Amino acid sequence: MTRDIPLANLERLTSGLCGGELRHPSSESARLSAALFLSHGTASSTFSSICARNELLSQSELIRMGLRNPAPECAEELLGTERFVFFYVAPFRYPNTACGVLFASALEEEHRHEGVAAPFDTGGLIHVFTRPDPSESPRTFLTRHELPLPTHRAYLALSMDIAFQQAADYIEGRDPSLASPLGITGGDARRWTHEVRIPERVSLQTRHLQAVFAPRARVRASQPVKDLFQWCLANGVDTVMFDTPSGDEFETLRNECLGYIRRKLY
Amino acid sequence: MTPPVRVDELEIIGYSDVLDASMLPSAVPPVFRNRARRVLVPPFFLRSGYLYNATEISQQEADALRNAMQITLFEQSFPAVPGHELWIDQSFQYHYEPADQAKQKLFQIADDAIREAESALLSGDWQKAERISGMAYCANDRRMEPLAIEAAIRRLQGNRDGERLMKEMARPFLADSAFESLIERYCHMASPHRRRSPIAGMALERPKAA
């Protein structure tokens, strides 16, 4: 992928969002969008192996290493995004997850040449969101909306001002007051949540790791998870442990993450 | 999300986790299937015999979640019953029984395991003490003794980060000073000096001059 396409997309989408006028984001939106963490949530059962490997792996790497079976019908394969590790620039929003990691926004700077962003959850383009022109393939729609790292955050800052009643609504998961300037409908908050993709693998125990979240019982029971939490305590990385009443894991994870972000950024 | 569903119209086909031996015994959120053969997975909540806010997926999607190691599916399904709890024992056998009964059994497992872990500490088998106390914590995560046993072992091993992690885990439930007392108690139990035979080292003492 050449970097020129996401750059051209950024100009076009920004112009569309601002009605062709030159606009600067408010200081609050600029601050929040620049500082907002990158989140990656996982199921409890897969978090142990992530901690044991000490890295997040793309779908294609997992398949190459024999850790996952090929799934030709999955969204990543259909969109051609299977070689990436995915993050939301937001609290955890992927259901069926109970553990997760937050990275500092500086991680994007390190991957600015090979990483890419989109102003929505790309997986939702398959079977969830409705695109303005159904005859256009999801893959083409995605290509027209890919944005460069880390400057997609400038677009995010403007979106916070223009589409939302207040900047924090984006973080809190409250729907925007304006219809999507991209013309997509359906789904949930992931329709307007910025996604960042970094190729192949992202190491956990680095200076970019901001915080780690897991149910207390999982930390106690899983040695790799325990090892990661100990590393975090020794290296000044935040840890968040919580209890999960049966069947309520994702809601608890989401609320813990929101609480953490409020304490750090508001 | 689905509308509320009567629990007694559902069957249980698995649970929403994949456990290894170190995570047992454990209460687990069930994976349900309705009469239309659609699968209902967490997040959800159960109240007054109804299942609320479950996510409905196809059997094919459930198989994909199993392949991705996110859920476990049983070989045979069985009817769901309001007020029942699903839990998995130390030999990976599932139990589905009234919630009070399940809780009582898990608490009994925790009590027994704490006693066994304390015995292991006394006999100097730290590895066993840690393993068994882990089982106790899985069975009842409101008992702080298992965390204190591991904290004591970490202290004796000189692993300060490991000890601190246990303190962080206990903090919401027990005052630091009370947890410290527990750690000291277990350090004392596990300490080789305490367990030393009364005659150990006597041969090293210099005999008094005649």
mmCIF file of C-alpha atoms in Angstrom, chain A residues 32-137:
data_model
loop_
_atom_site.group_PDB
_atom_site.id
_atom_site.type_symbol
_atom_site.label_atom_id
_atom_site.label_comp_id
_atom_site.label_asym_id
_atom_site.label_seq_id
_atom_site.Cartn_x
_atom_site.Cartn_y
_atom_site.Cartn_z
ATOM 1 C CA LEU A 32 -8.358 13.861 23.721
ATOM 2 C CA SER A 33 -7.880 12.567 20.199
ATOM 3 C CA ALA A 34 -4.092 12.822 20.474
ATOM 4 C CA ALA A 35 -3.925 11.072 23.838
ATOM 5 C CA LEU A 36 -6.585 8.398 23.411
ATOM 6 C CA PHE A 37 -5.169 4.914 23.904
ATOM 7 C CA LEU A 38 -5.190 2.014 21.460
ATOM 8 C CA SER A 39 -7.210 -0.920 22.780
ATOM 9 C CA HIS A 40 -7.115 -4.605 21.929
ATOM 10 C CA GLY A 41 -9.551 -6.922 23.689
ATOM 11 C CA THR A 42 -9.519 -10.715 23.703
ATOM 12 C CA ALA A 43 -11.430 -13.618 25.175
ATOM 13 C CA SER A 44 -10.093 -14.866 28.513
ATOM 14 C CA SER A 45 -9.181 -18.163 26.928
ATOM 15 C CA THR A 46 -6.894 -16.612 24.310
ATOM 16 C CA PHE A 47 -5.359 -14.011 26.616
ATOM 17 C CA SER A 48 -3.154 -16.594 28.343
ATOM 18 C CA SER A 49 -1.525 -17.611 25.067
ATOM 19 C CA ILE A 50 -1.070 -13.960 24.064
ATOM 20 C CA CYS A 51 0.697 -13.331 27.375
ATOM 21 C CA ALA A 52 2.794 -16.480 26.948
ATOM 22 C CA ARG A 53 3.932 -15.347 23.477
ATOM 23 C CA ASN A 54 4.293 -11.766 24.705
ATOM 24 C CA GLU A 55 2.853 -10.435 21.462
ATOM 25 C CA LEU A 56 -0.336 -9.850 19.550
ATOM 26 C CA LEU A 57 -0.352 -11.644 16.226
ATOM 27 C CA SER A 58 -2.279 -11.052 13.021
ATOM 28 C CA GLN A 59 -4.692 -13.652 11.693
ATOM 29 C CA SER A 60 -2.218 -14.661 8.963
ATOM 30 C CA GLU A 61 0.613 -15.096 11.486
ATOM 31 C CA LEU A 62 -1.629 -17.234 13.704
ATOM 32 C CA ILE A 63 -2.469 -19.420 10.703
ATOM 33 C CA ARG A 64 1.164 -19.588 9.572
ATOM 34 C CA MET A 65 2.210 -20.760 13.045
ATOM 35 C CA GLY A 66 -0.560 -23.387 13.101
ATOM 36 C CA LEU A 67 -2.394 -21.653 15.942
ATOM 37 C CA ARG A 68 -5.578 -20.995 13.994
ATOM 38 C CA ASN A 69 -7.349 -22.661 11.091
ATOM 39 C CA PRO A 70 -7.768 -20.721 7.830
ATOM 40 C CA ALA A 71 -11.249 -19.179 7.597
ATOM 41 C CA PRO A 72 -11.803 -18.001 4.013
ATOM 42 C CA GLU A 73 -15.200 -16.463 4.846
ATOM 43 C CA CYS A 74 -14.028 -14.326 7.773
ATOM 44 C CA ALA A 75 -14.078 -10.540 7.443
ATOM 45 C CA GLU A 76 -10.285 -10.195 7.464
ATOM 46 C CA GLU A 77 -9.866 -12.571 4.520
ATOM 47 C CA LEU A 78 -12.669 -10.943 2.553
ATOM 48 C CA LEU A 79 -11.228 -7.461 3.112
ATOM 49 C CA GLY A 80 -7.595 -8.449 2.686
ATOM 50 C CA THR A 81 -6.729 -7.281 6.216
ATOM 51 C CA GLU A 82 -5.645 -10.660 7.589
ATOM 52 C CA ARG A 83 -1.999 -9.623 7.958
ATOM 53 C CA PHE A 84 -2.788 -6.936 10.523
ATOM 54 C CA VAL A 85 -3.194 -6.688 14.279
ATOM 55 C CA PHE A 86 -6.294 -4.597 15.086
ATOM 56 C CA PHE A 87 -6.863 -1.863 17.640
ATOM 57 C CA TYR A 88 -9.647 0.558 18.433
ATOM 58 C CA VAL A 89 -8.770 4.140 19.226
ATOM 59 C CA ALA A 90 -11.362 3.869 21.986
ATOM 60 C CA PRO A 91 -12.229 1.759 25.022
ATOM 61 C CA PHE A 92 -12.747 -1.963 24.412
ATOM 62 C CA ARG A 93 -15.750 -2.320 22.110
ATOM 63 C CA TYR A 94 -15.522 -5.839 20.760
ATOM 64 C CA PRO A 95 -18.079 -8.123 22.469
ATOM 65 C CA ASN A 96 -17.176 -11.570 23.762
ATOM 66 C CA THR A 97 -13.960 -10.271 25.264
ATOM 67 C CA ALA A 98 -12.966 -10.263 28.923
ATOM 68 C CA CYS A 99 -9.303 -9.224 28.915
ATOM 69 C CA GLY A 100 -7.375 -6.580 27.076
ATOM 70 C CA VAL A 101 -4.418 -4.272 26.701
ATOM 71 C CA LEU A 102 -4.137 -0.545 26.105
ATOM 72 C CA PHE A 103 -1.190 0.988 24.290
ATOM 73 C CA ALA A 104 -0.102 4.607 24.335
ATOM 74 C CA SER A 105 -0.838 6.570 21.170
ATOM 75 C CA ALA A 106 2.938 6.764 20.550
ATOM 76 C CA LEU A 107 2.729 3.197 19.217
ATOM 77 C CA GLU A 108 1.239 4.665 16.029
ATOM 78 C CA GLU A 109 4.243 6.913 15.502
ATOM 79 C CA GLU A 110 6.479 3.862 15.496
ATOM 80 C CA HIS A 111 4.384 2.225 12.769
ATOM 81 C CA ARG A 112 3.488 5.283 10.733
ATOM 82 C CA HIS A 113 4.961 3.890 7.520
ATOM 83 C CA GLU A 114 3.446 0.429 7.508
ATOM 84 C CA GLY A 115 0.315 0.867 9.657
ATOM 85 C CA VAL A 116 -3.017 2.332 8.609
ATOM 86 C CA ALA A 117 -6.270 3.566 10.175
ATOM 87 C CA ALA A 118 -9.948 3.701 9.222
ATOM 88 C CA PRO A 119 -12.691 5.854 10.771
ATOM 89 C CA PHE A 120 -14.830 2.743 11.486
ATOM 90 C CA ASP A 121 -14.430 -0.919 12.475
ATOM 91 C CA THR A 122 -13.491 -2.483 9.147
ATOM 92 C CA GLY A 123 -14.931 -5.889 10.115
ATOM 93 C CA GLY A 124 -18.378 -4.260 10.217
ATOM 94 C CA LEU A 125 -18.243 -3.740 6.438
ATOM 95 C CA ILE A 126 -19.008 -7.452 6.121
ATOM 96 C CA HIS A 127 -22.650 -8.191 7.041
ATOM 97 C CA VAL A 128 -23.061 -5.422 9.675
ATOM 98 C CA PHE A 129 -22.941 -1.876 8.266
ATOM 99 C CA THR A 130 -24.862 -0.714 5.222
ATOM 100 C CA ARG A 131 -22.667 1.135 2.716
ATOM 101 C CA PRO A 132 -24.071 4.095 0.779
ATOM 102 C CA ASP A 133 -23.485 2.318 -2.536
ATOM 103 C CA PRO A 134 -24.156 -1.412 -2.112
ATOM 104 C CA SER A 135 -22.739 -2.101 -5.564
ATOM 105 C CA GLU A 136 -19.308 -0.965 -4.391
ATOM 106 C CA SER A 137 -17.328 -3.841 -2.871
#
